[in-house]
Amino acid sequence: MGRSRRTIPEELLLLALDPTTGTTAQPQSLDLGLAGAQLVELALAGRIAPDGDRIAVVAPRPTGDPTLDCALELLRRRGAPVRAVNWIGGPRLGLRQTYLSHLERCGMVHAVEGQMCGVLPTTRYQATDTAISREIKARLDSAIRTGVPPDPRTAALAALAHAVGLGKHLYPGNEGRSSRSRLRDLIRHDPMGGLVAHAVMDVQNGAGAQPRRAPAPAGRQAAGPGARPAPEPARGVPAQPRHGSMARAVAH
């Protein structure tokens, strides 16, 4: 994959970055969204494909993007398709910081050191060129305003922005209500983006941790009050390696 265009995780993070405060909106759900955005980017690159509610690796060759290739390799090591909700909800260390550091290296943001409560060191990130974020949002605005089906990348970005709760950040107040509604509706224009966005929302809602169970056959006695269904085998996601730049605290 060439670096001539920004990836969906990068664009999602730039959308979430507040140009005034240097903090990211919806930091907890944004972490889930970035993991989901990696899946969409890998699907657009032809490396993975949906298999029901699971994700299967179909071409394990590297993309050329180190962060995406790390995710691709972790998926490949599973040896079998993994449920999207399990992948997105699995523990991973410093994914947001990894992308912030990457954007800093690319010159799209710069780090501003500070202190929290006058004691704890913090790092905020200011966009070096707000025109980039405006261009990304303009694509969403156009899709919302015109009603024309957007391209798959924009549709997936819109689905993820809605899933992580960026609607109120991008379109605040009562005047933004209709835009937020239309942003949500864009989820239907990209199947992979829709699958991932719903998985992100399921993780936030505490749903989807177990696959849906078929109803018990008629006449079969229901389990007693103390009985619990056998859990699905653990599918934890290995943590990504911590880089040196991650040691700095990031103000949310």
mmCIF file of C-alpha atoms in Angstrom:
data_model
loop_
_atom_site.group_PDB
_atom_site.id
_atom_site.type_symbol
_atom_site.label_atom_id
_atom_site.label_comp_id
_atom_site.label_asym_id
_atom_site.label_seq_id
_atom_site.Cartn_x
_atom_site.Cartn_y
_atom_site.Cartn_z
ATOM 1 C CA MET A 1 0.000 0.000 0.000
ATOM 2 C CA GLY A 2 1.441 3.346 -0.941
ATOM 3 C CA ARG A 3 1.485 6.337 1.389
ATOM 4 C CA SER A 4 -0.069 8.699 -1.153
ATOM 5 C CA ARG A 5 -3.279 8.878 0.866
ATOM 6 C CA ARG A 6 -4.215 8.828 4.495
ATOM 7 C CA THR A 7 -5.560 5.657 6.052
ATOM 8 C CA ILE A 8 -8.974 5.484 7.690
ATOM 9 C CA PRO A 9 -7.470 5.197 11.223
ATOM 10 C CA GLU A 10 -5.461 8.371 10.570
ATOM 11 C CA GLU A 11 -8.511 10.225 9.276
ATOM 12 C CA LEU A 12 -10.685 9.079 12.171
ATOM 13 C CA LEU A 13 -8.085 10.342 14.641
ATOM 14 C CA LEU A 14 -7.750 13.686 12.856
ATOM 15 C CA LEU A 15 -11.536 14.089 12.960
ATOM 16 C CA ALA A 16 -11.513 13.439 16.714
ATOM 17 C CA LEU A 17 -8.658 15.840 17.451
ATOM 18 C CA ASP A 18 -9.887 19.138 18.876
ATOM 19 C CA PRO A 19 -7.972 21.949 17.125
ATOM 20 C CA THR A 20 -8.313 24.231 20.161
ATOM 21 C CA THR A 21 -7.456 21.995 23.099
ATOM 22 C CA GLY A 22 -5.251 19.394 21.400
ATOM 23 C CA THR A 23 -7.225 16.587 23.035
ATOM 24 C CA THR A 24 -9.212 13.819 21.377
ATOM 25 C CA ALA A 25 -12.983 13.561 21.627
ATOM 26 C CA GLN A 26 -14.448 10.283 22.910
ATOM 27 C CA PRO A 27 -11.026 8.825 23.861
ATOM 28 C CA GLN A 28 -12.270 5.477 25.208
ATOM 29 C CA SER A 29 -14.538 4.639 22.286
ATOM 30 C CA LEU A 30 -11.997 6.119 19.877
ATOM 31 C CA ASP A 31 -9.577 3.339 20.805
ATOM 32 C CA LEU A 32 -12.192 0.815 19.700
ATOM 33 C CA GLY A 33 -12.847 2.799 16.547
ATOM 34 C CA LEU A 34 -9.173 2.821 15.594
ATOM 35 C CA ALA A 35 -9.021 -0.967 15.936
ATOM 36 C CA GLY A 36 -12.117 -1.211 13.733
ATOM 37 C CA ALA A 37 -10.706 1.283 11.250
ATOM 38 C CA GLN A 38 -7.665 -0.942 10.828
ATOM 39 C CA LEU A 39 -9.953 -3.790 9.802
ATOM 40 C CA VAL A 40 -11.708 -1.606 7.220
ATOM 41 C CA GLU A 41 -8.392 -0.393 5.807
ATOM 42 C CA LEU A 42 -7.094 -3.958 5.544
ATOM 43 C CA ALA A 43 -10.320 -5.008 3.813
ATOM 44 C CA LEU A 44 -10.024 -2.158 1.297
ATOM 45 C CA ALA A 45 -6.444 -3.292 0.666
ATOM 46 C CA GLY A 46 -7.714 -6.815 -0.118
ATOM 47 C CA ARG A 47 -5.950 -8.443 2.851
ATOM 48 C CA ILE A 48 -8.999 -9.504 4.862
ATOM 49 C CA ALA A 49 -12.680 -10.127 4.136
ATOM 50 C CA PRO A 50 -15.835 -10.558 6.214
ATOM 51 C CA ASP A 51 -17.001 -14.108 6.878
ATOM 52 C CA GLY A 52 -20.380 -13.684 8.530
ATOM 53 C CA ASP A 53 -19.628 -11.777 11.728
ATOM 54 C CA ARG A 54 -16.005 -12.878 11.542
ATOM 55 C CA ILE A 55 -12.918 -11.559 9.795
ATOM 56 C CA ALA A 56 -10.800 -13.850 7.632
ATOM 57 C CA VAL A 57 -7.323 -13.184 6.265
ATOM 58 C CA VAL A 58 -7.374 -13.739 2.502
ATOM 59 C CA ALA A 59 -3.977 -12.292 1.506
ATOM 60 C CA PRO A 60 -1.338 -12.157 4.270
ATOM 61 C CA ARG A 61 1.256 -10.194 2.284
ATOM 62 C CA PRO A 62 2.316 -6.919 3.959
ATOM 63 C CA THR A 63 0.703 -3.628 3.021
ATOM 64 C CA GLY A 64 3.793 -1.512 3.633
ATOM 65 C CA ASP A 65 2.146 0.260 6.578
ATOM 66 C CA PRO A 66 3.873 -1.010 9.772
ATOM 67 C CA THR A 67 0.866 -0.486 12.067
ATOM 68 C CA LEU A 68 -1.572 -2.166 9.688
ATOM 69 C CA ASP A 69 0.897 -4.980 9.049
ATOM 70 C CA CYS A 70 1.154 -5.603 12.796
ATOM 71 C CA ALA A 71 -2.632 -6.014 12.954
ATOM 72 C CA LEU A 72 -2.609 -8.207 9.851
ATOM 73 C CA GLU A 73 0.051 -10.475 11.331
ATOM 74 C CA LEU A 74 -1.899 -10.838 14.577
ATOM 75 C CA LEU A 75 -4.987 -11.803 12.596
ATOM 76 C CA ARG A 76 -2.969 -14.292 10.522
ATOM 77 C CA ARG A 77 -1.603 -15.962 13.642
ATOM 78 C CA ARG A 78 -5.122 -16.803 14.766
ATOM 79 C CA GLY A 79 -5.271 -19.429 12.049
ATOM 80 C CA ALA A 80 -9.059 -19.097 11.796
ATOM 81 C CA PRO A 81 -11.511 -16.246 11.235
ATOM 82 C CA VAL A 82 -11.984 -14.113 14.345
ATOM 83 C CA ARG A 83 -15.201 -12.444 15.418
ATOM 84 C CA ALA A 84 -15.040 -8.716 14.713
ATOM 85 C CA VAL A 85 -16.449 -7.908 18.152
ATOM 86 C CA ASN A 86 -13.746 -9.982 19.868
ATOM 87 C CA TRP A 87 -10.958 -8.376 17.866
ATOM 88 C CA ILE A 88 -12.183 -4.841 18.500
ATOM 89 C CA GLY A 89 -12.906 -5.499 22.175
ATOM 90 C CA GLY A 90 -9.608 -7.255 22.847
ATOM 91 C CA PRO A 91 -6.878 -5.556 24.889
ATOM 92 C CA ARG A 92 -4.323 -3.564 22.950
ATOM 93 C CA LEU A 93 -1.800 -1.158 24.399
ATOM 94 C CA GLY A 94 -1.316 2.356 23.100
ATOM 95 C CA LEU A 95 -3.026 2.163 19.703
ATOM 96 C CA ARG A 96 -4.188 5.791 19.860
ATOM 97 C CA GLN A 97 -0.725 6.915 20.962
ATOM 98 C CA THR A 98 0.826 4.884 18.142
ATOM 99 C CA TYR A 99 -1.244 6.786 15.601
ATOM 100 C CA LEU A 100 -0.654 10.154 17.269
ATOM 101 C CA SER A 101 3.096 9.528 17.144
ATOM 102 C CA HIS A 102 2.784 8.467 13.523
ATOM 103 C CA LEU A 103 0.894 11.658 12.617
ATOM 104 C CA GLU A 104 3.609 13.627 14.410
ATOM 105 C CA ARG A 105 6.337 11.935 12.368
ATOM 106 C CA CYS A 106 4.370 12.700 9.205
ATOM 107 C CA GLY A 107 4.198 16.365 10.185
ATOM 108 C CA MET A 108 0.400 16.456 10.476
ATOM 109 C CA VAL A 109 0.412 17.202 14.216
ATOM 110 C CA HIS A 110 2.972 18.508 16.672
ATOM 111 C CA ALA A 111 3.293 17.613 20.342
ATOM 112 C CA VAL A 112 2.816 20.259 23.030
ATOM 113 C CA GLU A 113 4.251 19.288 26.417
ATOM 114 C CA GLY A 114 2.488 20.395 29.583
ATOM 115 C CA GLN A 115 1.473 19.350 33.074
ATOM 116 C CA MET A 116 -1.738 18.122 34.642
ATOM 117 C CA CYS A 117 -2.503 19.681 38.023
ATOM 118 C CA GLY A 118 0.949 21.222 37.861
ATOM 119 C CA VAL A 119 2.580 17.835 38.488
ATOM 120 C CA LEU A 120 1.858 15.083 35.946
ATOM 121 C CA PRO A 121 3.542 15.527 32.550
ATOM 122 C CA THR A 122 1.095 15.501 29.655
ATOM 123 C CA THR A 123 1.281 15.742 25.892
ATOM 124 C CA ARG A 124 -1.336 17.396 23.713
ATOM 125 C CA TYR A 125 -1.337 17.307 19.944
ATOM 126 C CA GLN A 126 -2.088 20.295 17.746
ATOM 127 C CA ALA A 127 -2.781 19.912 14.033
ATOM 128 C CA THR A 128 -0.087 21.585 11.953
ATOM 129 C CA ASP A 129 -2.487 22.114 9.053
ATOM 130 C CA THR A 130 -6.159 22.319 9.960
ATOM 131 C CA ALA A 131 -7.007 22.294 6.234
ATOM 132 C CA ILE A 132 -6.461 18.528 6.284
ATOM 133 C CA SER A 133 -9.114 17.991 8.953
ATOM 134 C CA ARG A 134 -11.448 20.399 7.163
ATOM 135 C CA GLU A 135 -11.042 18.439 3.926
ATOM 136 C CA ILE A 136 -11.871 15.166 5.690
ATOM 137 C CA LYS A 137 -14.960 16.649 7.322
ATOM 138 C CA ALA A 138 -15.993 18.236 4.015
ATOM 139 C CA ARG A 139 -16.305 14.744 2.541
ATOM 140 C CA LEU A 140 -18.700 13.781 5.313
ATOM 141 C CA ASP A 141 -20.577 17.060 4.914
ATOM 142 C CA SER A 142 -20.982 16.436 1.192
ATOM 143 C CA ALA A 143 -22.322 12.913 1.711
ATOM 144 C CA ILE A 144 -24.753 14.187 4.358
ATOM 145 C CA ARG A 145 -25.891 17.190 2.352
ATOM 146 C CA THR A 146 -26.274 15.662 -1.108
ATOM 147 C CA GLY A 147 -27.565 12.220 -0.200
ATOM 148 C CA VAL A 148 -25.372 10.775 -2.962
ATOM 149 C CA PRO A 149 -23.896 7.404 -1.880
ATOM 150 C CA PRO A 150 -20.308 8.131 -0.835
ATOM 151 C CA ASP A 151 -17.240 6.179 -1.869
ATOM 152 C CA PRO A 152 -16.424 3.170 0.365
ATOM 153 C CA ARG A 153 -13.705 4.997 2.297
ATOM 154 C CA THR A 154 -15.951 7.925 3.173
ATOM 155 C CA ALA A 155 -18.858 5.614 3.996
ATOM 156 C CA ALA A 156 -16.670 3.559 6.345
ATOM 157 C CA LEU A 157 -15.261 6.698 7.964
ATOM 158 C CA ALA A 158 -18.804 8.005 8.529
ATOM 159 C CA ALA A 159 -19.889 4.679 10.037
ATOM 160 C CA LEU A 160 -16.948 4.658 12.446
ATOM 161 C CA ALA A 161 -17.386 8.329 13.360
ATOM 162 C CA HIS A 162 -20.982 7.561 14.318
ATOM 163 C CA ALA A 163 -20.030 4.362 16.154
ATOM 164 C CA VAL A 164 -17.484 6.071 18.424
ATOM 165 C CA GLY A 165 -19.795 8.995 19.170
ATOM 166 C CA LEU A 166 -18.115 11.745 17.155
ATOM 167 C CA GLY A 167 -21.446 12.970 15.820
ATOM 168 C CA LYS A 168 -21.901 15.508 18.620
ATOM 169 C CA HIS A 169 -18.292 16.618 18.233
ATOM 170 C CA LEU A 170 -18.627 17.163 14.487
ATOM 171 C CA TYR A 171 -22.239 18.406 14.433
ATOM 172 C CA PRO A 172 -22.994 19.858 17.891
ATOM 173 C CA GLY A 173 -26.204 21.213 19.338
ATOM 174 C CA ASN A 174 -29.784 21.089 18.185
ATOM 175 C CA GLU A 175 -28.809 22.526 14.819
ATOM 176 C CA GLY A 176 -26.622 19.493 14.192
ATOM 177 C CA ARG A 177 -29.313 16.930 15.011
ATOM 178 C CA SER A 178 -30.327 16.231 11.411
ATOM 179 C CA SER A 179 -26.689 15.950 10.335
ATOM 180 C CA ARG A 180 -26.013 13.472 13.122
ATOM 181 C CA SER A 181 -28.987 11.419 11.970
ATOM 182 C CA ARG A 182 -27.764 11.417 8.378
ATOM 183 C CA LEU A 183 -24.249 10.532 9.516
ATOM 184 C CA ARG A 184 -25.730 7.462 11.195
ATOM 185 C CA ASP A 185 -27.619 6.552 8.023
ATOM 186 C CA LEU A 186 -24.390 6.477 5.979
ATOM 187 C CA ILE A 187 -23.510 3.245 7.774
ATOM 188 C CA ARG A 188 -25.521 1.286 5.203
ATOM 189 C CA HIS A 189 -23.344 2.267 2.243
ATOM 190 C CA ASP A 190 -20.340 0.062 3.076
ATOM 191 C CA PRO A 191 -20.878 -3.544 4.267
ATOM 192 C CA MET A 192 -17.461 -3.884 5.896
ATOM 193 C CA GLY A 193 -17.697 -0.474 7.522
ATOM 194 C CA GLY A 194 -21.165 -1.356 8.768
ATOM 195 C CA LEU A 195 -20.007 -4.689 10.206
ATOM 196 C CA VAL A 196 -17.122 -3.042 12.031
ATOM 197 C CA ALA A 197 -19.175 -0.067 13.237
ATOM 198 C CA HIS A 198 -21.840 -2.352 14.699
ATOM 199 C CA ALA A 199 -19.096 -4.392 16.396
ATOM 200 C CA VAL A 200 -17.683 -1.192 17.935
ATOM 201 C CA MET A 201 -21.122 -0.276 19.273
ATOM 202 C CA ASP A 202 -21.701 -3.820 20.547
ATOM 203 C CA VAL A 203 -18.464 -3.686 22.537
ATOM 204 C CA GLN A 204 -19.441 -0.339 24.049
ATOM 205 C CA ASN A 205 -22.867 -1.680 24.980
ATOM 206 C CA GLY A 206 -21.422 -4.840 26.490
ATOM 207 C CA ALA A 207 -23.134 -6.953 23.847
ATOM 208 C CA GLY A 208 -21.660 -9.500 21.502
ATOM 209 C CA ALA A 209 -19.176 -10.973 23.965
ATOM 210 C CA GLN A 210 -20.724 -14.367 23.263
ATOM 211 C CA PRO A 211 -22.072 -15.602 19.932
ATOM 212 C CA ARG A 212 -25.837 -15.865 19.718
ATOM 213 C CA ARG A 213 -27.019 -19.246 20.981
ATOM 214 C CA ALA A 214 -29.673 -21.198 19.169
ATOM 215 C CA PRO A 215 -32.876 -21.699 21.217
ATOM 216 C CA ALA A 216 -33.121 -25.018 23.036
ATOM 217 C CA PRO A 217 -35.171 -27.690 21.219
ATOM 218 C CA ALA A 218 -38.801 -28.040 22.319
ATOM 219 C CA GLY A 219 -39.251 -30.264 25.338
ATOM 220 C CA ARG A 220 -35.691 -29.790 26.509
ATOM 221 C CA GLN A 221 -35.493 -28.764 30.145
ATOM 222 C CA ALA A 222 -34.117 -25.267 30.702
ATOM 223 C CA ALA A 223 -30.966 -24.876 32.729
ATOM 224 C CA GLY A 224 -31.371 -24.103 36.406
ATOM 225 C CA PRO A 225 -30.867 -20.640 37.863
ATOM 226 C CA GLY A 226 -27.260 -21.321 38.776
ATOM 227 C CA ALA A 227 -26.253 -22.715 35.408
ATOM 228 C CA ARG A 228 -24.233 -20.583 33.030
ATOM 229 C CA PRO A 229 -23.478 -21.199 29.359
ATOM 230 C CA ALA A 230 -19.998 -22.341 28.574
ATOM 231 C CA PRO A 231 -17.940 -19.325 27.472
ATOM 232 C CA GLU A 232 -16.397 -19.127 24.049
ATOM 233 C CA PRO A 233 -12.658 -19.879 24.093
ATOM 234 C CA ALA A 234 -10.666 -16.753 24.845
ATOM 235 C CA ARG A 235 -9.707 -14.783 21.806
ATOM 236 C CA GLY A 236 -7.643 -12.048 23.449
ATOM 237 C CA VAL A 237 -5.678 -9.770 21.180
ATOM 238 C CA PRO A 238 -1.963 -9.560 21.926
ATOM 239 C CA ALA A 239 -0.930 -6.086 23.014
ATOM 240 C CA GLN A 240 0.934 -3.969 20.530
ATOM 241 C CA PRO A 241 4.508 -3.140 21.521
ATOM 242 C CA ARG A 242 4.995 0.076 23.484
ATOM 243 C CA HIS A 243 7.211 2.582 21.760
ATOM 244 C CA GLY A 244 9.405 5.000 23.599
ATOM 245 C CA SER A 245 7.156 7.938 22.736
ATOM 246 C CA MET A 246 4.251 6.243 24.469
ATOM 247 C CA ALA A 247 5.801 6.816 27.868
ATOM 248 C CA ARG A 248 4.427 10.340 27.843
ATOM 249 C CA ALA A 249 0.946 10.794 29.261
ATOM 250 C CA VAL A 250 -1.618 11.975 26.737
ATOM 251 C CA ALA A 251 -4.255 14.442 27.912
ATOM 252 C CA HIS A 252 -7.721 13.296 26.865
#
